[in-house]
Tab-separated table of C-alpha atoms and ligand atoms in Angstrom:
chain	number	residue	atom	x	y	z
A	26	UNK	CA	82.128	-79.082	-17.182
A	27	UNK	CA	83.811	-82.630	-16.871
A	28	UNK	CA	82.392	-85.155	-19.087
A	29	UNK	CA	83.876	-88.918	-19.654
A	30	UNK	CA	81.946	-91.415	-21.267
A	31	UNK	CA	82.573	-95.854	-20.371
A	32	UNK	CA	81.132	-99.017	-21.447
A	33	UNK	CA	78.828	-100.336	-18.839
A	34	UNK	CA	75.608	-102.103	-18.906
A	35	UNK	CA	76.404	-103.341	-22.421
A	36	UNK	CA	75.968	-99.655	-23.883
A	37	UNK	CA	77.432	-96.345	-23.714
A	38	UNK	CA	77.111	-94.401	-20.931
A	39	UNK	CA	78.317	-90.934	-20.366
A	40	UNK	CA	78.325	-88.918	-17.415
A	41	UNK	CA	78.902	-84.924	-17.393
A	42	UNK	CA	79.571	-83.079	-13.942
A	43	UNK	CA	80.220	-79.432	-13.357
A	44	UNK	CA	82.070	-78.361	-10.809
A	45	UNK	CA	85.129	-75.900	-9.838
A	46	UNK	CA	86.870	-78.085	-9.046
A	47	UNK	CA	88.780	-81.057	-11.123
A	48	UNK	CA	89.496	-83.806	-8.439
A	49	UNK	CA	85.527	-83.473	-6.743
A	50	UNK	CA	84.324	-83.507	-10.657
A	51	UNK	CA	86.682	-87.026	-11.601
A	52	UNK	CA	85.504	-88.204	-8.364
A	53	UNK	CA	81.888	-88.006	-8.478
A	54	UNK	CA	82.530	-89.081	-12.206
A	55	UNK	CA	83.746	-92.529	-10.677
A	56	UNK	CA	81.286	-92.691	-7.908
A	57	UNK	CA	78.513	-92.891	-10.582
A	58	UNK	CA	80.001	-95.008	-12.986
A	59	UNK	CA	80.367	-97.417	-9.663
A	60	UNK	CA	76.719	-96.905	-9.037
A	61	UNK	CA	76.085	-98.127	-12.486
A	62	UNK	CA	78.387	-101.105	-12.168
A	63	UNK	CA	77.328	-102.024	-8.811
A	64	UNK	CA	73.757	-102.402	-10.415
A	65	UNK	CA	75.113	-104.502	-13.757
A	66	UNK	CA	76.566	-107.088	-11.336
A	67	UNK	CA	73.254	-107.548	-9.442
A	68	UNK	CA	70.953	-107.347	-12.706
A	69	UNK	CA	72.681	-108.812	-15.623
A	70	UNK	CA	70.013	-111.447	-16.833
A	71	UNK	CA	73.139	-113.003	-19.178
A	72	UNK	CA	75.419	-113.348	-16.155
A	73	UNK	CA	75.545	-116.469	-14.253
A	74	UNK	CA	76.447	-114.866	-10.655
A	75	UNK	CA	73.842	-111.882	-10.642
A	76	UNK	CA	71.145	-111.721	-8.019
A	77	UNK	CA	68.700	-111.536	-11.005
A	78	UNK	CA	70.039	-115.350	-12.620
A	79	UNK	CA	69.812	-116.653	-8.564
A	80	UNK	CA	66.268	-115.522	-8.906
A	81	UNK	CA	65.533	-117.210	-12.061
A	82	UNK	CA	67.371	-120.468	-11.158
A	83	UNK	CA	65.306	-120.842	-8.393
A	84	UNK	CA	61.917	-120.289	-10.209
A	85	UNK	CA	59.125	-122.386	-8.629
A	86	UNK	CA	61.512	-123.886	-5.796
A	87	UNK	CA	62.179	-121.427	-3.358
A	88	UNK	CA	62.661	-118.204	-2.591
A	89	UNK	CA	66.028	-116.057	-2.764
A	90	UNK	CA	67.207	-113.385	-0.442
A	91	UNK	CA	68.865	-110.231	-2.343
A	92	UNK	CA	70.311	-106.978	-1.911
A	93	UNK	CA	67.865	-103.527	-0.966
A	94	UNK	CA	68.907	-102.546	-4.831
A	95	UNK	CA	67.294	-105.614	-6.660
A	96	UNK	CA	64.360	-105.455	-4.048
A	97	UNK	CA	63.746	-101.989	-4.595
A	98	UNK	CA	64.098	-102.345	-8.542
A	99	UNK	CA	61.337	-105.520	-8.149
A	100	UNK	CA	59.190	-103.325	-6.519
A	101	UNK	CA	59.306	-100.429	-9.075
A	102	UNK	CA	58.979	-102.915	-11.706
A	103	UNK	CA	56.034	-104.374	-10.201
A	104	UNK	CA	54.138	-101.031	-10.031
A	105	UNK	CA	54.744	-99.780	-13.722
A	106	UNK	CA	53.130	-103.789	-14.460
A	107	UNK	CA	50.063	-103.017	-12.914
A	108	UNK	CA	49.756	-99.306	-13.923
A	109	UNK	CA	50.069	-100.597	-17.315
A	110	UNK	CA	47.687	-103.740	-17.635
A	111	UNK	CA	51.057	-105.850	-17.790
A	112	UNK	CA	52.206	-104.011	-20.983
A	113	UNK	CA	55.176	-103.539	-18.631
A	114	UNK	CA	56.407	-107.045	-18.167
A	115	UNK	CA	59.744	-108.300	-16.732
A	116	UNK	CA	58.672	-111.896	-17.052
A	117	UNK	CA	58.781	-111.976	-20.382
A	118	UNK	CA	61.965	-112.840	-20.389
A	119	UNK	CA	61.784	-116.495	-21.827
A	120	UNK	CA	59.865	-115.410	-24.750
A	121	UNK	CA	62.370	-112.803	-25.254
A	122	UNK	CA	65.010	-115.260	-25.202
A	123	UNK	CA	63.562	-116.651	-27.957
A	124	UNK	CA	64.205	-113.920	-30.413
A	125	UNK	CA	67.953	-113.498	-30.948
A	126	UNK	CA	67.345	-109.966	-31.363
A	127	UNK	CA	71.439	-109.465	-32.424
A	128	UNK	CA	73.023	-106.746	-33.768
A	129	UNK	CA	74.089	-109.553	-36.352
A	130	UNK	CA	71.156	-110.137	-38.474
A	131	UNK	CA	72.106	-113.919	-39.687
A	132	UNK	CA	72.277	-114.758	-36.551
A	133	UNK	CA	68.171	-113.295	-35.412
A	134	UNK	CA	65.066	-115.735	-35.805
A	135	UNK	CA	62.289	-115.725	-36.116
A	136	UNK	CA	60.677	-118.845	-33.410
A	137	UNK	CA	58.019	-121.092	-34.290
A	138	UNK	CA	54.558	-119.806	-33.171
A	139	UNK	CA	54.153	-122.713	-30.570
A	140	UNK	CA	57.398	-122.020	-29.140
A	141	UNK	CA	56.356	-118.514	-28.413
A	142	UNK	CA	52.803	-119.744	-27.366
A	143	UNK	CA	54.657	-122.248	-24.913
A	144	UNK	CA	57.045	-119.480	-23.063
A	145	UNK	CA	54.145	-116.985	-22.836
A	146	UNK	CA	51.933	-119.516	-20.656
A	147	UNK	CA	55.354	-118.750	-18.481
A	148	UNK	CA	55.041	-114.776	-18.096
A	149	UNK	CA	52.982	-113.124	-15.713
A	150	UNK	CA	54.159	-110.407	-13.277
A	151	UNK	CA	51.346	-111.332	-10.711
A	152	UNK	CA	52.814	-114.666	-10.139
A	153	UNK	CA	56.418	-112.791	-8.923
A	154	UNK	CA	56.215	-113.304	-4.936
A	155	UNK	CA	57.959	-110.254	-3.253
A	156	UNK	CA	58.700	-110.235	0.204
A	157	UNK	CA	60.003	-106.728	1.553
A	158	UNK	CA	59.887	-107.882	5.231
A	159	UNK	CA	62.774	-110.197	4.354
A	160	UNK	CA	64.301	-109.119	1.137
A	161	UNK	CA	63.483	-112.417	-0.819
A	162	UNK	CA	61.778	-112.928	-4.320
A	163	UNK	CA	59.903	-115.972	-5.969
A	164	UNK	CA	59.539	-116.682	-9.304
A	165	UNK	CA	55.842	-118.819	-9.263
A	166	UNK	CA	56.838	-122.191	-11.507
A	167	UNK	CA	60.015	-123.529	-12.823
A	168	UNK	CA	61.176	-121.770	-16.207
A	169	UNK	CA	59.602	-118.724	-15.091
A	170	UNK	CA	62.478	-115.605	-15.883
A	171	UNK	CA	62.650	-111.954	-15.022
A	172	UNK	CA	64.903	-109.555	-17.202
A	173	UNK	CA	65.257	-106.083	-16.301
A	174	UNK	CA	66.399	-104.814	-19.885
A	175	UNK	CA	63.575	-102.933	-19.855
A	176	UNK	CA	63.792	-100.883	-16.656
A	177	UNK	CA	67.121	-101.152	-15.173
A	178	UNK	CA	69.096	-98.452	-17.386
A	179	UNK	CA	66.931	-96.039	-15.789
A	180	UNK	CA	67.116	-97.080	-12.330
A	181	UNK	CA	70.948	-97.004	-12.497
A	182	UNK	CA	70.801	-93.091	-13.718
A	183	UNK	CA	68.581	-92.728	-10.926
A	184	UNK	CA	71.317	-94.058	-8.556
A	185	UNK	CA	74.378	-92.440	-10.230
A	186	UNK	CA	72.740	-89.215	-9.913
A	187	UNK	CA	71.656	-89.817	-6.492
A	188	UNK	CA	75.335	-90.659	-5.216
A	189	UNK	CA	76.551	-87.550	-7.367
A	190	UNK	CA	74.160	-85.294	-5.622
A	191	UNK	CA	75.031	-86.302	-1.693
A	192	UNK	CA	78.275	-85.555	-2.709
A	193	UNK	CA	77.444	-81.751	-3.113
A	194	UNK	CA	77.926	-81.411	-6.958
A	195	UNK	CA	75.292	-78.499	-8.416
A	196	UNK	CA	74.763	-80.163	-11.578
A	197	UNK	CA	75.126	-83.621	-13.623
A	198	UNK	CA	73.760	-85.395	-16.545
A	199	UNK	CA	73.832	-89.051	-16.430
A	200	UNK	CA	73.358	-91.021	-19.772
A	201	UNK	CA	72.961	-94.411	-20.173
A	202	UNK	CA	72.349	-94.975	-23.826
A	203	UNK	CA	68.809	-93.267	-24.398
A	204	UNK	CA	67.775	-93.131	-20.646
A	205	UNK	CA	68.951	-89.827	-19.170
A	206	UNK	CA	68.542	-88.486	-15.807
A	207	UNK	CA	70.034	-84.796	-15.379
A	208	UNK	CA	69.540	-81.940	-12.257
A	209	UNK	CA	70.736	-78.675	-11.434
A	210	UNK	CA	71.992	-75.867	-14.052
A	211	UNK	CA	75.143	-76.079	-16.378
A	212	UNK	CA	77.346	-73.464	-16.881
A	213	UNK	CA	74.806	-71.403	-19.278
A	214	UNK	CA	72.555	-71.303	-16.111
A	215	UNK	CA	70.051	-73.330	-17.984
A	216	UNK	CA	69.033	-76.793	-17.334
A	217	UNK	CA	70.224	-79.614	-20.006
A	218	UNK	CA	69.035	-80.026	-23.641
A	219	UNK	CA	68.373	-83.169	-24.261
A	220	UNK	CA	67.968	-84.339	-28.601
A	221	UNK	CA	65.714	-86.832	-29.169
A	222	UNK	CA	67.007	-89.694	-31.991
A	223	UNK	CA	65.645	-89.599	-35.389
A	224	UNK	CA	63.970	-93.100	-35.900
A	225	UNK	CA	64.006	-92.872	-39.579
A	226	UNK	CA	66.996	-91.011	-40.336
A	227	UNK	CA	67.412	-90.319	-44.161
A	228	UNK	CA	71.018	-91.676	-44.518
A	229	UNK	CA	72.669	-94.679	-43.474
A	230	UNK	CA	75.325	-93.413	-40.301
A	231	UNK	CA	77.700	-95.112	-38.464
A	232	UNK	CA	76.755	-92.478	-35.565
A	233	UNK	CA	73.230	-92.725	-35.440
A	234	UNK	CA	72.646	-91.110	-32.078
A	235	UNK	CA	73.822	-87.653	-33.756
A	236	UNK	CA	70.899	-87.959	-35.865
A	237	UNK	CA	67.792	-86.136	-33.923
A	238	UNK	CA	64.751	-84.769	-34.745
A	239	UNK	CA	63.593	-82.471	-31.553
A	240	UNK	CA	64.847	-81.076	-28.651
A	241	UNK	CA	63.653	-80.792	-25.654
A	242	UNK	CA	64.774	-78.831	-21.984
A	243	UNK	CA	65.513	-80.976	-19.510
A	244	UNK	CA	65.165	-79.760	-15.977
A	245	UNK	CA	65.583	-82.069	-12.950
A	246	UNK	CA	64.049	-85.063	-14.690
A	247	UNK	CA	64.756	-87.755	-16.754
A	248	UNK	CA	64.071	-89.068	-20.494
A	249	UNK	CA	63.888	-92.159	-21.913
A	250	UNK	CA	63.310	-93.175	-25.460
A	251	UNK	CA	62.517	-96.586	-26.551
A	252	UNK	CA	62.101	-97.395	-30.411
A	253	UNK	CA	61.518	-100.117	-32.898
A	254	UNK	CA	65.065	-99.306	-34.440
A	255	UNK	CA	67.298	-99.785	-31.380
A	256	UNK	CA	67.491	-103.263	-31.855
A	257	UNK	CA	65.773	-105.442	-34.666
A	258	UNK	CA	66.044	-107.570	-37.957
A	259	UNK	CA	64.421	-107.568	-40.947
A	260	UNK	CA	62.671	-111.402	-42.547
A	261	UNK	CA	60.632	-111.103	-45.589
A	262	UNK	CA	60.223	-107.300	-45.624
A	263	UNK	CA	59.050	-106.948	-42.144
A	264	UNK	CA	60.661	-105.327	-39.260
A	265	UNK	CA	61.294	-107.579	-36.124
A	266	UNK	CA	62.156	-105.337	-33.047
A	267	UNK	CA	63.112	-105.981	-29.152
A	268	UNK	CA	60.112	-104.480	-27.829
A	269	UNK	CA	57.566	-107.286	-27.335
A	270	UNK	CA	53.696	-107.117	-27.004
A	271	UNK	CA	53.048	-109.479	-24.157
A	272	UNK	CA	49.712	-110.154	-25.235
A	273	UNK	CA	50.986	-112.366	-28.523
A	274	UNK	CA	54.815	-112.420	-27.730
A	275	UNK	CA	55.689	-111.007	-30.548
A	276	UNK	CA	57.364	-107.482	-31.124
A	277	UNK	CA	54.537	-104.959	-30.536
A	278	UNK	CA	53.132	-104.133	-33.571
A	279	UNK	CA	51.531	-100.698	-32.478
A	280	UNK	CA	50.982	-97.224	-35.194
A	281	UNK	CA	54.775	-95.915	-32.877
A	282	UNK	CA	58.290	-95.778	-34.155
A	283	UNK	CA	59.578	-94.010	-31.092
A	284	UNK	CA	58.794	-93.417	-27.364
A	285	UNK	CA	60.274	-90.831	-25.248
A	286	UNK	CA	58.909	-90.552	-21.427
A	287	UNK	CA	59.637	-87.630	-19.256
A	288	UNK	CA	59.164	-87.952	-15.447
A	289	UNK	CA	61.095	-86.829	-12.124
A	290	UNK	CA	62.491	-90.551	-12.306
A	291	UNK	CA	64.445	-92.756	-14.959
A	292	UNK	CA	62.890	-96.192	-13.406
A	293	UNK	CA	59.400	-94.638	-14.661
A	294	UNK	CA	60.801	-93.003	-17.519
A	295	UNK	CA	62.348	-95.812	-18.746
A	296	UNK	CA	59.610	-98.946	-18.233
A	297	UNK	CA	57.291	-96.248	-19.758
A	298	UNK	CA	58.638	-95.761	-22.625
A	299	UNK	CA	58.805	-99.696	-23.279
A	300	UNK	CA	54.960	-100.147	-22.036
A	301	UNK	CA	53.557	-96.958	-24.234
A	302	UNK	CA	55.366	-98.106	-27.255
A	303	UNK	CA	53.622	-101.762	-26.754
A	304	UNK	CA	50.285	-99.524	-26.190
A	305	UNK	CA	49.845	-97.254	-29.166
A	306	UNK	CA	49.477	-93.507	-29.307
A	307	UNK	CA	45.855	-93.196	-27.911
A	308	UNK	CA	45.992	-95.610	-24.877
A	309	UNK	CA	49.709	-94.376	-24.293
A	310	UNK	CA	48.867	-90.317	-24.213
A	311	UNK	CA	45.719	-91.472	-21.970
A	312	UNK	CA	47.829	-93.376	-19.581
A	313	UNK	CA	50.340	-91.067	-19.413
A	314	UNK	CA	48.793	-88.049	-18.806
A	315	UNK	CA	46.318	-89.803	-15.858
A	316	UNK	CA	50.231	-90.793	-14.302
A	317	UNK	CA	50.682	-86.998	-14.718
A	318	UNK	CA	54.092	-87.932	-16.476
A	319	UNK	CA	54.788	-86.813	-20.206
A	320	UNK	CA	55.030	-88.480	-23.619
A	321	UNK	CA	56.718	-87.978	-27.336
A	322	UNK	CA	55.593	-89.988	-29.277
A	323	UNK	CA	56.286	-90.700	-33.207
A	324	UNK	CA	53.836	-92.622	-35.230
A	325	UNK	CA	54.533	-93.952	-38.485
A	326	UNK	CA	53.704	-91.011	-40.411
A	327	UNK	CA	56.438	-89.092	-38.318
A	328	UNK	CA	53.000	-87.555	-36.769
A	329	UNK	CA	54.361	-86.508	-33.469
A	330	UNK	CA	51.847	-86.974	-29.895
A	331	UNK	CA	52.525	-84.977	-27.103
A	332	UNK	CA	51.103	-85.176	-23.857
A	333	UNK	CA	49.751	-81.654	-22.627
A	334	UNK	CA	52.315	-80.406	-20.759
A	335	UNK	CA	54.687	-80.794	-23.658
A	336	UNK	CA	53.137	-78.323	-25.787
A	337	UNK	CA	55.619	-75.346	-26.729
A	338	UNK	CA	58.505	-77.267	-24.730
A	339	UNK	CA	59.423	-79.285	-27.404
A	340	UNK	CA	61.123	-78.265	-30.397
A	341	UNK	CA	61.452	-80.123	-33.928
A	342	UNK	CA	64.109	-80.070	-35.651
A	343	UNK	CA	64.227	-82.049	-38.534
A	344	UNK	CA	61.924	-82.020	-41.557
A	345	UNK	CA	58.809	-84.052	-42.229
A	346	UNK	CA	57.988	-84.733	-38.315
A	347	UNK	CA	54.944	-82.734	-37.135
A	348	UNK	CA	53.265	-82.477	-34.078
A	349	UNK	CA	49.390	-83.640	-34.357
A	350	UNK	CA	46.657	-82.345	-32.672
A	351	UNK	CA	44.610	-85.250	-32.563
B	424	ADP	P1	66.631	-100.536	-24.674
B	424	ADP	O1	66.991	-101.554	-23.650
B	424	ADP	O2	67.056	-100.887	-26.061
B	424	ADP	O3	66.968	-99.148	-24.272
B	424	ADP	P2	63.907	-100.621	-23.727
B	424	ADP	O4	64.158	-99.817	-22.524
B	424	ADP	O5	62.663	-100.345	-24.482
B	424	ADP	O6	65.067	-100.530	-24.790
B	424	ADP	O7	63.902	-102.105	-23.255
B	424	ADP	C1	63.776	-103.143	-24.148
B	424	ADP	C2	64.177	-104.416	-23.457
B	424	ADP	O8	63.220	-104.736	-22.461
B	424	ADP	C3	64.203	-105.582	-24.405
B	424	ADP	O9	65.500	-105.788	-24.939
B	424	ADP	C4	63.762	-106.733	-23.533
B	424	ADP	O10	64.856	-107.240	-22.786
B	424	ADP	C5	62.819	-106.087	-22.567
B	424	ADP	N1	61.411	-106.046	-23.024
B	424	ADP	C6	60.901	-106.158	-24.270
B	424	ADP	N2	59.568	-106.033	-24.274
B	424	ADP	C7	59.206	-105.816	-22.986
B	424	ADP	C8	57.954	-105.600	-22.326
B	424	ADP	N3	56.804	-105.552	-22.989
B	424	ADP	N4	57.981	-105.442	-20.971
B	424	ADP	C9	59.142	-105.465	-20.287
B	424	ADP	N5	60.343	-105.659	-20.848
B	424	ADP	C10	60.388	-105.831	-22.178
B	425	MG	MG1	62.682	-98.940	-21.494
């Protein structure tokens, strides 16, 4: 088992390969870190040459051409919009600007409510003009801004795992942050186990990702898990987080602390998990389970919703969650 973990996509991401052999393990190791890499080039919303910043540049004046990779991402993205009422949105990128959601807390806001009233006239995944027959996207008015934060980790463990399989490795787990993708069996002949992160851990920890509170068995699927304390500040004793309702524009203030998805693919899993945690336990475990895709989900009395499939594959491991019935 071959594991080496880089910094890509502004986040950790670690990639574990077993193989017999040393050289094929390193290089399928690279090929899907360059898988990764390729896609932070075309999707980085903060870089000025991505295909993603050409796109928003050129809101409301013309149409760009891009690669098959952004296209295909657009696409996905548009799908998970409408399966979700537009609790999935990529164009709420303006508004999201907005909030400095920074790991430095002096340096988060908290915008005027006319501010965020003004940017959300802007976001609306309908008016994103997609053209597959030529590869080119439209932004509908000037301003207008797609970001892909949402949706792209899981779309590049897709791909890494993708370009690790064609080259004929048995078994791989691709992590980027909390969106994982894994397939085949590791050297236990099992499939992967996968913690889930403790969203209220007891103790302050520098390693907070060590902290979990169930486990689950990964077989060839992914997981994502979206939460209100990946990124967030806290003004006047309440909790600002990077997850935004796009009804109001403001961060989603549903009963959830934590969202993990599990589906064959990390583009679902991961959008999921951002548009359950903006719709609430009920709507989220209805939605889900009519996708036929599965749901952990932690309210704020650390009751824990599972979709039906889930039931007696998940294990808890940590005291004071439970898994509800209701
Ligand atoms: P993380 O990126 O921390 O793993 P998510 O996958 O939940 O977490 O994505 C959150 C990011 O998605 C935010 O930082 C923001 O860029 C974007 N975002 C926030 N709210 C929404 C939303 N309702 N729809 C689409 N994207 C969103
Ligand atoms: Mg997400």
């Amino acid at each position: 088992m071959y594991k080496e973990s880089r910094v890509l996509m502004d986040t950790y991401c670690t990639i574990t390969v077993v193989s017999t052999s040393r050289d094929r393990a390193q290089h399928a190791i690279d090929e899907g870190f360059a898988e990764i890499k390729k896609l932070e080039v075309l999707l980085n919303y903060f870089s000025p040459d991505s295909e993603i910043t050409a796109v928003n540049k050129a809101a409301g004046i013309k149409a760009v051409r891009v690669s098959k990779e952004t296209l295909e991402i657009m696409e996905r993205s548009m799908e998970i919009s409408q399966a979700t009422g537009g609790a999935f949105d990529p164009t709420l990128a303006p508004v999201i600007s907005l909030w400095k959601f920074s790991r430095d807390p002096s340096a988060s806001a908290v915008p005027s409510p006319e501010a965020v009233r003004k940017t959300l006239r802007l976001a609306d995944f309908r008016r994103i003009a997609i053209d597959g027959s030529t590869s080119e996207i439209m932004l509908g008015e000037q301003g207008m801004e797609v970001d892909l934060g949402g949706i792209a980790k899981g779309f590049a463990a897709d791909k890494a795992v993708e370009a690790i399989q064609a080259l004929g490795i048995k078994a791989a787990l691709v992590a980027i942050a909390g969106d994982i993708r894994g397939y085949g069996r590791n050297l236990s002949g099992e499939g992967w186990n996968v913690g889930i992160q403790d969203p209220r851990p007891e103790a302050e920890t520098d390693k907070p990702w060590e902290e979990i509170f169930a486990v689950l068995h990964l077989n060839d699927e992914a997981i994502s898990t979206s939460g209100d304390y990946q990124r967030f500040f806290f003004k006047d004793g309440r909790r600002y987080h990077h997850i935004l309702d796009p009804e109001s524009g403001y961060p989603a203030d549903s009963d959830l602390i934590s969202v993990s998805v599990i589906a064959p693919e990390g583009v679902v899993t991961d959008s999921m998990a951002t548009a359950v945690f903006v719709l609430g336990a009920d709507r989220g475990i209805r939605l889900l389970e009519a996708m036929g895709i599965d749901g952990v989900l932690v309210d704020r009395d650390r009751k824990v919703h599972l979709t039906g499939n889930l039931r007696g594959r998940l294990t808890i491991v940590r005291e004071g969650y439970k898994i509800t019935d209701k």
